[in-house]
């Protein structure tokens, strides 16, 4: 393996562990995360319940593990949706130009004019509670950034000599897009997406914390923090456990995004060559 990729290995391993826990969460929980035991409510961390129990006697560790599936899967699916959709819109606008470019870019300007979280709160409030509606609200405001990035990259690629050569060879527009344009914009879009994962996790958790995301009794980190905020002085483990899970996950993905950006930086590539 090239030396340039070696710094990625520890963060890829940590990311793999997080994704493994999220995928196999139902098999990793020591107890049923939804089983209530009012007699054991608000028990402090002990040998039986390593992170204690919540107000309904549910095991906090089990709910944190199950919450990783809800939070991570929803965040990654949302990221995939907005990055692919936004990149395709930007690629089409940059390649075709004309009225469709003007119309879609003006739409993106409108969305970018609003603070993202405030717009998401308003949209989620109108749509109603629920994780799907929260993700939809974030998707509506999230795609313009990728559209702008990919459009700028396509405008650069379109002026390259090999694009003119492909046109002269009779290559169609669709083939030009997936064969010559999209592969050349994939790198910067991937870096942007990697750096966005942590932000999306926090935004989804934030909407759930405000009561606009996952609804009880769903195990989701933001919703768990919302349910435990009134007990921060009497039973701090109820809110600190999901908060620590958010902190660790966001930190891992942000560090991974930073390393991916460093690895794909052309300056570092030239440095390795010379």
Coordinates of C-alpha atoms in Angstrom, one line a residue:
X1 CA 0.0 0.0 0.0
X2 CA 1.2 3.5 -0.9
X3 CA 2.5 5.6 2.0
X4 CA 0.0 8.2 1.1
X5 CA -2.9 6.0 2.1
X6 CA -1.4 4.7 5.4
X7 CA -2.8 7.5 7.6
X8 CA -6.3 6.5 6.5
X9 CA -6.0 3.0 8.0
X10 CA -6.7 3.7 11.7
X11 CA -9.7 5.9 10.8
X12 CA -11.1 3.4 8.3
X13 CA -10.8 0.7 11.0
X14 CA -12.7 2.9 13.5
X15 CA -15.3 3.8 10.9
X16 CA -15.7 0.1 10.1
X17 CA -16.3 -0.7 13.8
X18 CA -19.0 2.0 14.0
X19 CA -20.7 0.7 10.9
X20 CA -20.4 -2.9 12.1
X21 CA -22.1 -2.0 15.4
X22 CA -24.8 -0.1 13.6
X23 CA -25.5 -3.0 11.2
X24 CA -25.5 -5.7 13.8
X25 CA -26.9 -3.7 16.6
X26 CA -29.9 -6.0 17.3
X27 CA -27.4 -8.9 17.9
X28 CA -25.0 -6.8 20.1
X29 CA -27.4 -5.4 22.7
X30 CA -27.1 -7.1 26.0
X31 CA -30.8 -6.5 26.7
X32 CA -34.0 -5.7 24.8
X33 CA -33.6 -1.9 24.3
X34 CA -37.4 -1.4 24.5
X35 CA -38.1 -3.7 27.5
X36 CA -39.4 -1.6 30.4
X37 CA -38.7 -2.4 34.1
X38 CA -40.1 0.4 36.3
X39 CA -38.7 -1.2 39.4
X40 CA -35.2 -0.7 38.1
X41 CA -35.8 2.8 36.7
X42 CA -32.9 5.3 36.9
X43 CA -30.4 2.7 38.2
X44 CA -26.9 4.1 38.3
X45 CA -24.2 2.3 36.2
X46 CA -23.4 -1.1 37.7
X47 CA -22.2 -4.6 36.8
X48 CA -25.6 -5.5 35.4
X49 CA -26.4 -2.3 33.5
X50 CA -23.0 -0.9 32.5
X51 CA -24.5 2.5 31.6
X52 CA -27.4 2.4 34.0
X53 CA -31.1 2.6 33.1
X54 CA -33.5 5.3 32.0
X55 CA -36.7 6.5 33.6
X56 CA -38.6 3.5 32.3
X57 CA -35.9 1.0 33.4
X58 CA -34.6 0.3 29.9
X59 CA -30.9 -0.5 29.6
X60 CA -29.1 2.6 28.4
X61 CA -26.2 0.7 26.8
X62 CA -28.6 -1.4 24.8
X63 CA -30.4 1.7 23.6
X64 CA -27.2 3.5 22.7
X65 CA -26.1 0.5 20.6
X66 CA -29.5 0.3 18.9
X67 CA -29.5 4.0 18.5
X68 CA -26.3 3.7 16.4
X69 CA -28.4 1.8 13.8
X70 CA -31.1 4.5 13.7
X71 CA -28.8 7.5 13.7
X72 CA -26.0 6.2 11.4
X73 CA -28.1 4.4 8.8
X74 CA -30.4 7.5 8.5
X75 CA -27.4 9.8 8.3
X76 CA -25.6 7.8 5.7
X77 CA -28.7 7.3 3.6
X78 CA -29.5 11.0 3.7
X79 CA -25.9 11.8 2.7
X80 CA -26.0 9.4 -0.2
X81 CA -29.3 10.9 -1.4
X82 CA -28.2 14.6 -1.3
X83 CA -24.7 14.0 -2.7
X84 CA -25.9 11.9 -5.6
X85 CA -28.9 14.0 -6.4
X86 CA -27.1 17.3 -6.0
X87 CA -24.1 16.2 -8.0
X88 CA -26.3 15.0 -10.9
X89 CA -28.2 18.3 -10.9
X90 CA -24.9 20.2 -10.9
X91 CA -23.4 18.1 -13.6
X92 CA -26.4 18.5 -15.9
X93 CA -26.4 22.3 -15.3
X94 CA -22.7 22.7 -15.9
X95 CA -22.7 20.5 -19.0
X96 CA -26.0 21.7 -20.6
X97 CA -26.1 25.3 -19.5
X98 CA -28.9 27.5 -20.8
X99 CA -32.3 28.0 -19.2
X100 CA -32.2 24.8 -17.1
X101 CA -28.9 25.9 -15.6
X102 CA -30.3 29.3 -14.7
X103 CA -33.5 28.0 -13.2
X104 CA -31.9 25.3 -11.1
X105 CA -29.1 27.5 -9.9
X106 CA -31.5 30.2 -8.9
X107 CA -33.4 27.6 -6.9
X108 CA -30.2 26.5 -5.2
X109 CA -29.5 30.2 -4.4
X110 CA -32.9 30.5 -2.7
X111 CA -32.2 27.4 -0.5
X112 CA -28.6 28.5 0.3
X113 CA -29.9 31.9 1.4
X114 CA -31.5 30.3 4.5
X115 CA -29.5 29.1 7.5
X116 CA -29.6 25.3 7.1
X117 CA -30.7 24.3 10.5
X118 CA -33.3 27.0 10.9
X119 CA -34.9 26.0 7.5
X120 CA -34.7 22.3 8.5
X121 CA -36.5 23.0 11.8
X122 CA -39.2 25.0 10.0
X123 CA -39.6 22.3 7.3
X124 CA -39.7 19.5 9.8
X125 CA -42.2 21.4 11.9
X126 CA -44.5 21.8 8.9
X127 CA -44.1 18.2 7.8
X128 CA -44.6 16.9 11.3
X129 CA -42.5 14.7 13.6
X130 CA -40.7 11.6 12.5
X131 CA -37.2 10.6 11.4
X132 CA -38.3 10.4 7.7
X133 CA -39.7 13.9 7.8
X134 CA -36.6 15.2 9.6
X135 CA -34.4 13.6 6.9
X136 CA -36.6 15.0 4.1
X137 CA -36.2 18.5 5.6
X138 CA -32.4 18.2 5.7
X139 CA -32.4 16.8 2.1
X140 CA -34.3 19.7 0.8
X141 CA -31.7 22.2 2.1
X142 CA -28.7 19.9 1.6
X143 CA -28.5 19.2 -2.1
X144 CA -27.6 22.8 -3.4
X145 CA -24.1 22.6 -2.0
X146 CA -23.3 19.5 -4.0
X147 CA -25.0 21.0 -7.1
X148 CA -22.8 24.1 -6.8
X149 CA -19.6 22.1 -6.3
X150 CA -20.2 19.7 -9.2
X151 CA -21.4 22.5 -11.5
X152 CA -18.1 24.4 -11.0
X153 CA -16.1 21.2 -11.6
X154 CA -18.0 20.4 -14.7
X155 CA -17.5 23.8 -16.2
X156 CA -13.8 23.2 -15.7
X157 CA -13.9 19.7 -17.2
X158 CA -16.0 20.8 -20.1
X159 CA -13.3 23.1 -21.4
X160 CA -10.6 20.4 -21.5
X161 CA -9.2 19.3 -24.9
X162 CA -10.2 15.6 -24.4
X163 CA -13.9 16.7 -24.2
X164 CA -13.6 18.3 -27.6
X165 CA -12.0 15.2 -28.9
X166 CA -14.8 13.0 -27.5
X167 CA -17.4 15.3 -29.2
X168 CA -15.6 15.0 -32.5
X169 CA -15.6 11.3 -32.1
X170 CA -19.4 11.3 -31.9
X171 CA -19.8 10.6 -28.2
X172 CA -23.3 11.3 -27.0
X173 CA -24.2 13.6 -24.1
X174 CA -25.2 10.8 -21.8
X175 CA -22.1 8.9 -22.4
X176 CA -20.0 12.0 -22.0
X177 CA -21.5 12.6 -18.6
X178 CA -21.0 9.2 -17.1
X179 CA -17.7 8.4 -18.9
X180 CA -15.8 11.7 -18.9
X181 CA -17.5 14.1 -16.6
X182 CA -18.7 12.2 -13.5
X183 CA -15.4 10.3 -12.9
X184 CA -13.5 13.7 -12.9
X185 CA -15.8 15.3 -10.3
X186 CA -16.1 12.2 -8.1
X187 CA -13.0 13.0 -6.0
X188 CA -14.0 16.4 -4.7
X189 CA -17.6 15.3 -4.1
X190 CA -16.4 12.3 -2.1
X191 CA -14.2 14.6 0.1
X192 CA -17.1 17.0 0.7
X193 CA -19.4 14.1 1.5
X194 CA -16.9 12.6 4.0
X195 CA -16.6 15.9 5.7
X196 CA -20.4 16.2 5.8
X197 CA -21.2 13.0 7.6
X198 CA -20.5 14.4 11.1
X199 CA -22.6 17.5 10.4
X200 CA -25.6 15.4 9.2
X201 CA -25.4 13.2 12.3
X202 CA -25.5 16.3 14.5
X203 CA -28.3 17.9 12.5
X204 CA -30.5 14.7 12.6
X205 CA -29.8 14.3 16.3
X206 CA -30.5 18.0 16.9
X207 CA -33.9 17.7 15.2
X208 CA -34.7 14.6 17.3
X209 CA -33.5 16.5 20.4
X210 CA -36.0 19.3 19.6
X211 CA -38.8 16.7 19.2
X212 CA -38.9 17.0 15.4
X213 CA -37.1 13.8 14.5
X214 CA -37.3 10.2 15.8
X215 CA -40.4 9.7 18.0
X216 CA -40.5 7.7 21.2
X217 CA -39.9 4.8 21.9
X218 CA -37.4 4.7 19.0
X219 CA -33.8 4.4 20.2
X220 CA -32.1 7.4 18.6
X221 CA -29.3 9.4 20.2
X222 CA -30.9 12.8 19.9
X223 CA -34.2 11.6 21.1
X224 CA -32.5 9.9 24.0
X225 CA -30.8 13.1 25.0
X226 CA -34.2 14.9 24.8
X227 CA -35.8 12.3 27.1
X228 CA -33.0 12.6 29.6
X229 CA -32.4 16.4 29.7
X230 CA -34.7 16.9 32.7
X231 CA -32.6 14.4 34.7
X232 CA -29.1 15.8 34.0
X233 CA -28.6 16.5 37.7
X234 CA -30.3 13.4 39.2
X235 CA -29.3 10.8 36.6
X236 CA -26.7 12.3 34.3
X237 CA -25.8 8.9 32.6
X238 CA -29.2 9.0 30.8
X239 CA -28.1 12.0 28.7
X240 CA -24.3 11.7 28.8
X241 CA -24.2 8.2 27.3
X242 CA -25.9 9.1 24.0
X243 CA -24.1 12.5 24.0
X244 CA -20.8 10.7 24.2
X245 CA -21.8 8.4 21.4
X246 CA -22.6 11.4 19.2
X247 CA -19.3 13.0 20.1
X248 CA -17.2 9.9 19.4
X249 CA -19.0 9.2 16.1
X250 CA -18.8 12.7 14.8
X251 CA -15.1 13.0 15.8
X252 CA -14.3 9.7 14.0
X253 CA -16.0 10.7 10.8
X254 CA -14.6 14.3 10.8
X255 CA -11.1 12.9 11.2
X256 CA -11.7 10.4 8.4
X257 CA -12.9 13.2 6.2
X258 CA -9.8 15.3 7.0
X259 CA -7.6 12.4 6.1
X260 CA -9.4 11.7 2.9
X261 CA -9.0 15.3 1.9
X262 CA -5.3 15.2 2.7
X263 CA -4.8 12.0 0.7
X264 CA -6.7 13.4 -2.3
X265 CA -4.9 16.7 -2.2
X266 CA -3.0 17.1 -5.5
X267 CA -0.1 18.8 -3.7
X268 CA 0.4 15.7 -1.5
X269 CA 0.3 13.5 -4.6
X270 CA 3.0 15.6 -6.3
X271 CA 5.0 15.5 -3.2
X272 CA 4.9 11.7 -3.2
X273 CA 6.0 11.5 -6.8
X274 CA 9.0 13.8 -6.3

